[in-house]
Tab-separated table of C-alpha atoms (C1' of nucleotides) in Angstrom:
chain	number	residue	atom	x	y	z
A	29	UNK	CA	-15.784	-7.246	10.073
A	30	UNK	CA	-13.568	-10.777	10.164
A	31	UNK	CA	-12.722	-11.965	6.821
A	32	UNK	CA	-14.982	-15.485	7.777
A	33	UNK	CA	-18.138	-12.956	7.894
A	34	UNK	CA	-17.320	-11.253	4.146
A	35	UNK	CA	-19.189	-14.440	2.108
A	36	UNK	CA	-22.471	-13.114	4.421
A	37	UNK	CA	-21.842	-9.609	2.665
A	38	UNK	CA	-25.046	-8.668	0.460
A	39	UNK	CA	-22.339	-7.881	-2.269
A	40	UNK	CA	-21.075	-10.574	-4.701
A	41	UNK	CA	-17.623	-9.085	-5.193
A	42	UNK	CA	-17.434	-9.877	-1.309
A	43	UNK	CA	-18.621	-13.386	-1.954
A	44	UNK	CA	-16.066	-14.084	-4.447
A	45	UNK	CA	-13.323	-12.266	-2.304
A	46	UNK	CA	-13.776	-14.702	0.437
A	47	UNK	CA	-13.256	-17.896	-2.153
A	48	UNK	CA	-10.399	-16.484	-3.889
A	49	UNK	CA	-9.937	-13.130	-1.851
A	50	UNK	CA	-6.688	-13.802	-0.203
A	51	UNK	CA	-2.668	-13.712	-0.854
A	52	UNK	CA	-2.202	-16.453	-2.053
A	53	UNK	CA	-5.270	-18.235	-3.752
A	54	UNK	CA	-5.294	-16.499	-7.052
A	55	UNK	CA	-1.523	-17.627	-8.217
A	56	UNK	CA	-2.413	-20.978	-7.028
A	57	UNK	CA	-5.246	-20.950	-9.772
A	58	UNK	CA	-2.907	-19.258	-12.254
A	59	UNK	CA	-0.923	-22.618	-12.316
A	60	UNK	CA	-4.039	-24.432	-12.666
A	61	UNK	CA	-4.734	-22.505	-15.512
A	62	UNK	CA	-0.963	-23.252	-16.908
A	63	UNK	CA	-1.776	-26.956	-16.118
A	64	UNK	CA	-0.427	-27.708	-12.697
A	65	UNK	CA	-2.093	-30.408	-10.981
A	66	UNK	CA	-0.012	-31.477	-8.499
A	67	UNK	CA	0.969	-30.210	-4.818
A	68	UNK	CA	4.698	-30.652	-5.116
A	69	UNK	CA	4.605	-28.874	-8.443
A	70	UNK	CA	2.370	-26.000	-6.420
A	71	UNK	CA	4.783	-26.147	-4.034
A	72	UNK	CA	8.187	-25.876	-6.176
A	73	UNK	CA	6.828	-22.917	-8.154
A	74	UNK	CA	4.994	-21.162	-5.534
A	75	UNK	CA	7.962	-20.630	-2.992
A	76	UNK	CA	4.432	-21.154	-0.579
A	77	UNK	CA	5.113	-22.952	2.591
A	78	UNK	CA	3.685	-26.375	2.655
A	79	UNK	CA	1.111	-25.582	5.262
A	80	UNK	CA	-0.525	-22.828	3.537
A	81	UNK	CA	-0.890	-24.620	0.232
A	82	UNK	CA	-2.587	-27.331	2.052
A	83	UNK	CA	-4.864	-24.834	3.500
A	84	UNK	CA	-5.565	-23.197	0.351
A	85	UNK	CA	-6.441	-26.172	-2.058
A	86	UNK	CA	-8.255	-27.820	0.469
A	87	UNK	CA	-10.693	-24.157	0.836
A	88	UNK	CA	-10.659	-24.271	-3.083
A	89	UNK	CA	-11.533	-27.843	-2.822
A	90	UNK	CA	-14.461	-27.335	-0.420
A	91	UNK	CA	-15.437	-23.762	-2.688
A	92	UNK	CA	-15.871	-26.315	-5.205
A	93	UNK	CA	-13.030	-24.229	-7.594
A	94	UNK	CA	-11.169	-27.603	-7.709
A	95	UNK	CA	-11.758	-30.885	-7.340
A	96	UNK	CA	-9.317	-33.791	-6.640
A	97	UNK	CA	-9.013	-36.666	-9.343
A	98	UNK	CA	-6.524	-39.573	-9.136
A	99	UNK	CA	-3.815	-40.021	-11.693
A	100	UNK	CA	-2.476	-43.815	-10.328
A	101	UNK	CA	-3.786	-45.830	-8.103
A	102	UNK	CA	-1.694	-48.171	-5.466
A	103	UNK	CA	-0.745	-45.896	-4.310
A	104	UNK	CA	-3.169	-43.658	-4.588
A	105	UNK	CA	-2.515	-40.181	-5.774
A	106	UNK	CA	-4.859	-37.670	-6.616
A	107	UNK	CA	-4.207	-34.759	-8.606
A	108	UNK	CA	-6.404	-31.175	-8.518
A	109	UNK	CA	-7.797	-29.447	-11.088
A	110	UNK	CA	-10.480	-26.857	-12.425
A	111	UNK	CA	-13.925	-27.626	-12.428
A	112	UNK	CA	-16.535	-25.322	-14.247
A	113	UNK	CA	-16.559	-23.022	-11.342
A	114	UNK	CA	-13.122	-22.686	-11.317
A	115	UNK	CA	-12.510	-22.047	-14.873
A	116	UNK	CA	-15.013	-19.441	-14.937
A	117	UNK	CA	-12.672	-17.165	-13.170
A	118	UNK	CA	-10.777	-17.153	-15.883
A	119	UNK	CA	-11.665	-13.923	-16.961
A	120	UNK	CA	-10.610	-12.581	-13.574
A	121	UNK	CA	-7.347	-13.963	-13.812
A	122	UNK	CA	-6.686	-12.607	-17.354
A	123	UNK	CA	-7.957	-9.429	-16.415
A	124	UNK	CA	-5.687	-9.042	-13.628
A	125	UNK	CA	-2.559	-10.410	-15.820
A	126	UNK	CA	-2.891	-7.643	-18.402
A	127	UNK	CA	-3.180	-4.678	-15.205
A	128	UNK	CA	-0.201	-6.230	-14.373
A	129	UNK	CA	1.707	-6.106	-17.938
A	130	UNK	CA	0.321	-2.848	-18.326
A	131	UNK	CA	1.551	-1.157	-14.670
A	132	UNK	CA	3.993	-3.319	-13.539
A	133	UNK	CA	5.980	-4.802	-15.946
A	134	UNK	CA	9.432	-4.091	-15.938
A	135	UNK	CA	12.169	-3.119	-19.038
A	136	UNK	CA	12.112	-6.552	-20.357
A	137	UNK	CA	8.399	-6.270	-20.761
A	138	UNK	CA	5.512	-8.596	-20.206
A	139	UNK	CA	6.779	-11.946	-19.364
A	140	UNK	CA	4.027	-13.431	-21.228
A	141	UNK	CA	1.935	-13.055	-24.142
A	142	UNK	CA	-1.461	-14.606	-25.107
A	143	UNK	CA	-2.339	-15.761	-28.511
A	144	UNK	CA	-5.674	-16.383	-29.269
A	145	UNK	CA	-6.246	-20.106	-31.146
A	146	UNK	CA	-9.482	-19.036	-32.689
A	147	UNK	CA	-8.072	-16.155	-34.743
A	148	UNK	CA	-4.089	-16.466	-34.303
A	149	UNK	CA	-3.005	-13.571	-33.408
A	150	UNK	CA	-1.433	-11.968	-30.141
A	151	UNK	CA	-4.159	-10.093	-28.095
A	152	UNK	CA	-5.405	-9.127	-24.925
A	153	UNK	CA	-8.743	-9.869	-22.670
A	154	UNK	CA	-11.018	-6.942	-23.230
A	155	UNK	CA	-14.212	-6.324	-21.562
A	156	UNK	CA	-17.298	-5.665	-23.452
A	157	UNK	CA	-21.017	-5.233	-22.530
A	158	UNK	CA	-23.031	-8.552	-22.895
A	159	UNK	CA	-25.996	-7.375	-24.985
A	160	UNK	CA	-24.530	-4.796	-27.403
A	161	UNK	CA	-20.557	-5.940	-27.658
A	162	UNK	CA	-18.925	-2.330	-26.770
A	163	UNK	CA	-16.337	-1.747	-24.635
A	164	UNK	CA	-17.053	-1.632	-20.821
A	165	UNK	CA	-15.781	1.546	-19.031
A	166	UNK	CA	-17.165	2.322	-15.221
A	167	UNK	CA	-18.665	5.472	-16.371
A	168	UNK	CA	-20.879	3.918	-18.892
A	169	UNK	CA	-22.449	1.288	-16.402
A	170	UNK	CA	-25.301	2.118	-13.969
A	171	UNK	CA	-25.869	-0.054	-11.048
A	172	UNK	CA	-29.361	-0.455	-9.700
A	173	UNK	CA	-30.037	-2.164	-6.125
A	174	UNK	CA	-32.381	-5.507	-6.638
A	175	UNK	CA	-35.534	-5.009	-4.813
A	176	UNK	CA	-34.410	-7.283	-1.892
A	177	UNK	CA	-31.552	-5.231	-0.485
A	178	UNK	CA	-33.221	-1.968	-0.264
A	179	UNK	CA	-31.296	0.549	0.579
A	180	UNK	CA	-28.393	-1.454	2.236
A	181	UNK	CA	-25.568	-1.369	-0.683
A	182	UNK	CA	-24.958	1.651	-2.154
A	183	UNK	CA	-23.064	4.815	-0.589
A	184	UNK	CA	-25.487	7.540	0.948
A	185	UNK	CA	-25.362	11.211	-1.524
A	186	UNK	CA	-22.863	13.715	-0.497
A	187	UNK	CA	-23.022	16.560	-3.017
A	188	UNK	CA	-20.129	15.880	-5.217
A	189	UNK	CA	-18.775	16.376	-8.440
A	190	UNK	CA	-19.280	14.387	-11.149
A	191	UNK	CA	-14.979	14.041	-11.801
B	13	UNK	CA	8.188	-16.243	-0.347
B	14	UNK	CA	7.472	-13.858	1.339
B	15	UNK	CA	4.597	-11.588	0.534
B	16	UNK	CA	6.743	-8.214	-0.295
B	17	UNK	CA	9.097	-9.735	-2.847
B	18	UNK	CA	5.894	-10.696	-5.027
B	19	UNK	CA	5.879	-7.645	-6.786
B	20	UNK	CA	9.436	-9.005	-7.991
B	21	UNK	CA	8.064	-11.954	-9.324
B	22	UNK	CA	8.338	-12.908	-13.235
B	23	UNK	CA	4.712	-13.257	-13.172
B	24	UNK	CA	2.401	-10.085	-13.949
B	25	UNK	CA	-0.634	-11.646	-12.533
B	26	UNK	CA	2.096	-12.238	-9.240
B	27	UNK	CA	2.563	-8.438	-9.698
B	28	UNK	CA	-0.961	-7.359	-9.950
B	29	UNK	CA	-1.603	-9.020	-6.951
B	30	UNK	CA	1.296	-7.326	-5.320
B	31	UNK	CA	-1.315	-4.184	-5.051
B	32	UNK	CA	-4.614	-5.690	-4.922
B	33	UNK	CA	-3.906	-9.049	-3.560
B	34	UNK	CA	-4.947	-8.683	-0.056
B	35	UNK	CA	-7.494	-9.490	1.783
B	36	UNK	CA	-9.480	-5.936	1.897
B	37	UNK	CA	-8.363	-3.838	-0.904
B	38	UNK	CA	-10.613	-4.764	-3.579
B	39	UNK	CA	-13.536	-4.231	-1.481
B	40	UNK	CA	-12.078	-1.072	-1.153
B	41	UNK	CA	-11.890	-0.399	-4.690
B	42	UNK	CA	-14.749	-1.619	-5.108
B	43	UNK	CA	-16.432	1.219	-3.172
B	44	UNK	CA	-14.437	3.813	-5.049
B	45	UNK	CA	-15.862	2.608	-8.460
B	46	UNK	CA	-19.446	2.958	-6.456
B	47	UNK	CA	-18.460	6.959	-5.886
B	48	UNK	CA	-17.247	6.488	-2.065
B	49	UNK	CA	-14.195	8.836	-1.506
B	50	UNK	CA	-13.929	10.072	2.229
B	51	UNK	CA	-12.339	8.489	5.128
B	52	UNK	CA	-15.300	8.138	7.391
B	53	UNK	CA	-17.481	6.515	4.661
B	54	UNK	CA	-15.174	4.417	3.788
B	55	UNK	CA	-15.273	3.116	7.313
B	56	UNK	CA	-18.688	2.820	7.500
B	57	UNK	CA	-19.699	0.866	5.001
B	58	UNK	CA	-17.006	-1.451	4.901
B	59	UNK	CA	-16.374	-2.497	8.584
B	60	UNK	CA	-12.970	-2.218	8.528
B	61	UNK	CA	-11.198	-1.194	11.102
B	62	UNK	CA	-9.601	2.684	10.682
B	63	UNK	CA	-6.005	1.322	11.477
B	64	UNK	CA	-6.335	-1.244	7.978
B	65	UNK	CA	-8.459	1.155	6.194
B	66	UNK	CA	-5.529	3.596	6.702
B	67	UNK	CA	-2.772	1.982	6.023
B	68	UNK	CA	-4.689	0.094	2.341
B	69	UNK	CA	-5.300	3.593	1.251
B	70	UNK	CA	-1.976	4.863	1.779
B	71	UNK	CA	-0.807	1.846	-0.103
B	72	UNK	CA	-3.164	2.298	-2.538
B	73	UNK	CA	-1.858	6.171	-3.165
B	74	UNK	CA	1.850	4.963	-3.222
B	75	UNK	CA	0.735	2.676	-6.020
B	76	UNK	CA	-0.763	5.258	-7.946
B	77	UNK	CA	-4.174	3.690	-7.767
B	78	UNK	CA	-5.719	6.451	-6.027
B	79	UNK	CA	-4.572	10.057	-5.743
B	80	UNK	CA	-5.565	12.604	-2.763
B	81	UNK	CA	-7.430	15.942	-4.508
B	82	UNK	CA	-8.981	18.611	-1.892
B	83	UNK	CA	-12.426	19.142	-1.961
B	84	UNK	CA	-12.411	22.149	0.325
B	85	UNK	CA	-9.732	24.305	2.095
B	86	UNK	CA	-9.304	25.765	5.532
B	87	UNK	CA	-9.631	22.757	6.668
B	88	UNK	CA	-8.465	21.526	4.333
B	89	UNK	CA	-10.170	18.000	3.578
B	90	UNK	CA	-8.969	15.447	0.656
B	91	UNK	CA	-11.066	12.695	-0.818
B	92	UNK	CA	-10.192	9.626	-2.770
B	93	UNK	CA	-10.055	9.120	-6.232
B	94	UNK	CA	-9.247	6.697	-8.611
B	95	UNK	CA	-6.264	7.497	-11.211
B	96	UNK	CA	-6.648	6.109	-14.885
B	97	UNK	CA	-4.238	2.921	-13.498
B	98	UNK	CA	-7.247	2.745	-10.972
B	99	UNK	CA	-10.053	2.722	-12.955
B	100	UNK	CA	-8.433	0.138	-15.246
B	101	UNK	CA	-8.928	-2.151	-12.944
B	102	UNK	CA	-12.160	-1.928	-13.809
B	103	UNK	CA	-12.444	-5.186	-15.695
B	104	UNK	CA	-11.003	-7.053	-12.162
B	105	UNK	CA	-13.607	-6.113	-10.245
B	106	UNK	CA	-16.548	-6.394	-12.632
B	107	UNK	CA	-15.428	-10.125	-13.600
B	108	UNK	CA	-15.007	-10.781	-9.815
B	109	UNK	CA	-18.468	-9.219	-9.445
B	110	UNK	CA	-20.055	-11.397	-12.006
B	111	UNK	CA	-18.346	-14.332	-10.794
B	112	UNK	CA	-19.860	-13.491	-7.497
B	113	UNK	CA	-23.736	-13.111	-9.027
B	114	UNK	CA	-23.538	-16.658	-10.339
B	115	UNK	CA	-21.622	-18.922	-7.507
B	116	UNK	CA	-22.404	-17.320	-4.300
B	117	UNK	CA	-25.641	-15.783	-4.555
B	118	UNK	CA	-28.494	-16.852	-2.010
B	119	UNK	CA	-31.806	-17.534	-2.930
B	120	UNK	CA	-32.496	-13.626	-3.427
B	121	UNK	CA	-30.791	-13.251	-6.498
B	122	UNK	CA	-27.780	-10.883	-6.855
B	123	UNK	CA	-27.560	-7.818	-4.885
B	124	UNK	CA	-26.834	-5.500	-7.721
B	125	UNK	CA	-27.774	-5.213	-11.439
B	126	UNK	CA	-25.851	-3.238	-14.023
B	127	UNK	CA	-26.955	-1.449	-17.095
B	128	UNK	CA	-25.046	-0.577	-19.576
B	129	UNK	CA	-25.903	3.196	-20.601
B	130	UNK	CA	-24.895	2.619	-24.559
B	131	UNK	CA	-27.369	0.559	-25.279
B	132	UNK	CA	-29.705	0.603	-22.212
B	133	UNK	CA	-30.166	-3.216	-21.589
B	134	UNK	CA	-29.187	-5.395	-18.447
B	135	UNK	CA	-25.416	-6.702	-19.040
B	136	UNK	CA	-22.963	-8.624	-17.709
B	137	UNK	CA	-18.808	-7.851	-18.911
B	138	UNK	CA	-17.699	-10.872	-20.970
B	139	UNK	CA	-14.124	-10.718	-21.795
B	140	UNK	CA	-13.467	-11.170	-25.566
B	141	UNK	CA	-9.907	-11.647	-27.860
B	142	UNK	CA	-9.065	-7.490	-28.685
B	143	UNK	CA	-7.752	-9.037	-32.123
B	144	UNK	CA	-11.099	-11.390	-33.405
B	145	UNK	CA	-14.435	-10.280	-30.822
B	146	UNK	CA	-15.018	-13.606	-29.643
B	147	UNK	CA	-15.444	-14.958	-26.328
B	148	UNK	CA	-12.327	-16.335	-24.523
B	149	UNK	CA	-11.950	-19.393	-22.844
B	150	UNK	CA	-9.251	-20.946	-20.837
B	151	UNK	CA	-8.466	-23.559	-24.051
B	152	UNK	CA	-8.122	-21.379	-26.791
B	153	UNK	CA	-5.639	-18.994	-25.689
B	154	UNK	CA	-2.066	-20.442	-25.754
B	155	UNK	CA	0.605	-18.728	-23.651
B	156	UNK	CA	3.945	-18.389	-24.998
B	157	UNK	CA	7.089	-17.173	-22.971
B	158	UNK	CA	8.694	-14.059	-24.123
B	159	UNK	CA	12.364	-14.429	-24.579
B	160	UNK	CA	13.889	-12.504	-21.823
B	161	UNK	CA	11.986	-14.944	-19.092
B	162	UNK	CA	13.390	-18.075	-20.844
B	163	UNK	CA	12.586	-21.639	-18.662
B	164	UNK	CA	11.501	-19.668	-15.532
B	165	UNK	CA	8.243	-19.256	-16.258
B	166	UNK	CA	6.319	-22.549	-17.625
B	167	UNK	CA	5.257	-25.708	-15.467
B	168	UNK	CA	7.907	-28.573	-16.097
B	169	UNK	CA	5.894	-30.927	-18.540
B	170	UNK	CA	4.861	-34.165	-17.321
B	171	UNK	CA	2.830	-36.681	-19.650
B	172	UNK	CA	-0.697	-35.239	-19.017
B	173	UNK	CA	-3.687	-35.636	-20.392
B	174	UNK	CA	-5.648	-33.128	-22.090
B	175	UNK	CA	-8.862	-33.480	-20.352
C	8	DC	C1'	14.562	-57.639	4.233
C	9	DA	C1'	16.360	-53.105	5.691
C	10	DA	C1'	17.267	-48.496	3.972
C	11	DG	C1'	15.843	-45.069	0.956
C	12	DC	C1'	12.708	-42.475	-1.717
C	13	DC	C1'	8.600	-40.181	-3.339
C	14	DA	C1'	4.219	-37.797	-3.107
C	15	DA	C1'	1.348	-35.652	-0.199
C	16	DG	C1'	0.559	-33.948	3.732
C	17	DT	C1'	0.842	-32.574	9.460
C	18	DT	C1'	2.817	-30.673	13.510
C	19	DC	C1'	5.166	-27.314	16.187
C	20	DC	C1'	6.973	-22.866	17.286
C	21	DA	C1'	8.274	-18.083	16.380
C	22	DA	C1'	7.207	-13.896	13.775
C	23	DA	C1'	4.041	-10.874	11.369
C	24	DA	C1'	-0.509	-9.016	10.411
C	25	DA	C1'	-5.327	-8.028	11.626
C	26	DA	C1'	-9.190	-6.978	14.964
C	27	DG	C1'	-11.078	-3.900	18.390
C	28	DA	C1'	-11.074	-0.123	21.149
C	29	DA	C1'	-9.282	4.084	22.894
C	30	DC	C1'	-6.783	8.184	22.096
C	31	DC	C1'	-4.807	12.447	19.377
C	32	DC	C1'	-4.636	16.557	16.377
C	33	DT	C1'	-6.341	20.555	13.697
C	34	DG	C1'	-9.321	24.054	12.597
C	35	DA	C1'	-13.841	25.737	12.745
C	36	DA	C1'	-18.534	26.835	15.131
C	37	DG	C1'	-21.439	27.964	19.199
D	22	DC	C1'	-13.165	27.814	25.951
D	23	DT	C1'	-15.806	23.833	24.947
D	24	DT	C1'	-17.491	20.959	21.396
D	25	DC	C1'	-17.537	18.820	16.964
D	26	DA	C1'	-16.037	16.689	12.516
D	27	DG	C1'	-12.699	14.754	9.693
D	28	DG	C1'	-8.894	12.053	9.534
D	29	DG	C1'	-6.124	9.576	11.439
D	30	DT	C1'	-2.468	6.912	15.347
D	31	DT	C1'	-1.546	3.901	19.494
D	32	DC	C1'	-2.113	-0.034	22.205
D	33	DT	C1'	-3.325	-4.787	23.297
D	34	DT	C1'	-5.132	-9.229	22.007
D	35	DT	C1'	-6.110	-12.760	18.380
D	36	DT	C1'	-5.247	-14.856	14.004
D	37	DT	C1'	-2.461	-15.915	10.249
D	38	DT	C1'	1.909	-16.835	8.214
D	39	DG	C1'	6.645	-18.515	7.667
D	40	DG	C1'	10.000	-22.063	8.348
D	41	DA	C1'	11.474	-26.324	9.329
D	42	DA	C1'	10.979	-30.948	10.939
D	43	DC	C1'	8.106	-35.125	11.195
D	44	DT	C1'	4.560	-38.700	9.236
D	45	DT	C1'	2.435	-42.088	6.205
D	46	DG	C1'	1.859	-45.605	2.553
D	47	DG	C1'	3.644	-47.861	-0.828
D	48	DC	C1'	7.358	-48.665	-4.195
D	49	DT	C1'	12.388	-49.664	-5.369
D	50	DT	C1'	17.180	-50.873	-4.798
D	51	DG	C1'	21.194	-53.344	-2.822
DNA sequence: CAAGCCAAGTTCCAAAAAAGAACCCTGAAG
DNA sequence: CTTCAGGGTTCTTTTTTGGAACTTGGCTTG
């Protein structure tokens, strides 16, 4: 499969792998989230070649994960930011940050820690079931196909162990 | 920057994506949360060709993601399997999933519906603050540097507006 | 008024990674 | 002793990146 067919996938974490799916697209939107706007700024703390920034906001751009505002006019320059769409990835990005202080932090620790405004204190993202507020663990969650993709999504039964 | 010194970055969302930042491996994982584990399935239902399918899950194992256990000798055959660090990435690819459902999905609906065996109902994951229970957005969490990271991590301020 | 400068990109070329298909190895099983 | 299944590796062609230089429009400075 080429990566241009994946958003044809009847899966929606393929969908939302080819918006934000490649190397570079989610630490572009990790600045947005830490208020970049601009494409120098991208560019300065990216260490991303020009070429592939402009290729990436413009893809965000057209996703409709950003959307281009001006700041000044004469001359004109327009700076990018979040739209809804965009800033409801936010829980994918925060997920993914605390994987990453968890696994791969080194001895100096996390380099950076979330407080939360609402209640003040330090804390992390955590993941809990819509309807009844518990904590979300793969185990606990049963997937069902929707009627319309019939037996196209999920893996054919081998015999196998439950762990 | 090059794509191999990410995992050196100050950033752990940078980090995270060090492992899972490419353009197949969470569709991957994806498959091993859905109970896929052998070589040839894998293959299958992804599309991917064996050389990239190879070389992800061999990257995947020297992370520590997923670990090789036999499931029969002479021949001996290994499967697949998520490790704890794997199945904590969990919250990644339900988020991404979710994300998915409500962007990208055609006029069908989404592909796949989760129920959450606690309490039985249709759910979505919502990410909430581990400290208070309530929902997290973007605006209410304020990031703060830790000390060892001083000035290398933030965005340079410029006057910006809040909105 | 020419010479720079800044933000925001493009263009061009070489190097690296991915796609696609064919081939290899090991240990049964017929 | 030929075939098959599982689990890969090799080879060649396309695509994507990386890196650096060039462009454009409108200030600004000397």
């Amino acid at each position: 499969m080429r990566w241009e067919e994946l958003d044809q996938q009847p899966c929606s974490l393929a969908r939302a792998l080819s918006v934000v799916g490649d190397r570079w697209t989610l630490v572009i939107l990790r600045d947005c989230f830490l208020g970049v706007r601009r494409f120098d700024d991208f560019e300065a703390r990216l260490g991303i070649t020009r070429h592939i920034l402009s290729d990436r906001l413009k893809k965000l751009l057209d996703a409709g994960v950003l959307e281009k505002r001006p700041y000044q006019e004469r001359p004109r320059r327009d700076e990018y930011r979040l739209t809804v769409k965009g800033r409801d990835l936010y829980p994918v990005i925060l997920s993914l940050v605390h994987w990453g202080d968890r696994y791969m932090a080194d001895d100096r620790g996390p380099p950076i820690r979330h407080r939360h405004r609402g209640c003040g204190h330090r804390m992390r993202g955590v993941l809990v079931c819509s309807e009844c507020g518990d904590d979300l663990h793969p185990r606990d969650v049963e997937v069902e196909e929707s009627p319309a993709w019939e037996g196209q999504l999920m893996p054919r039964k081998r015999s196998q162990s439950q762990d």
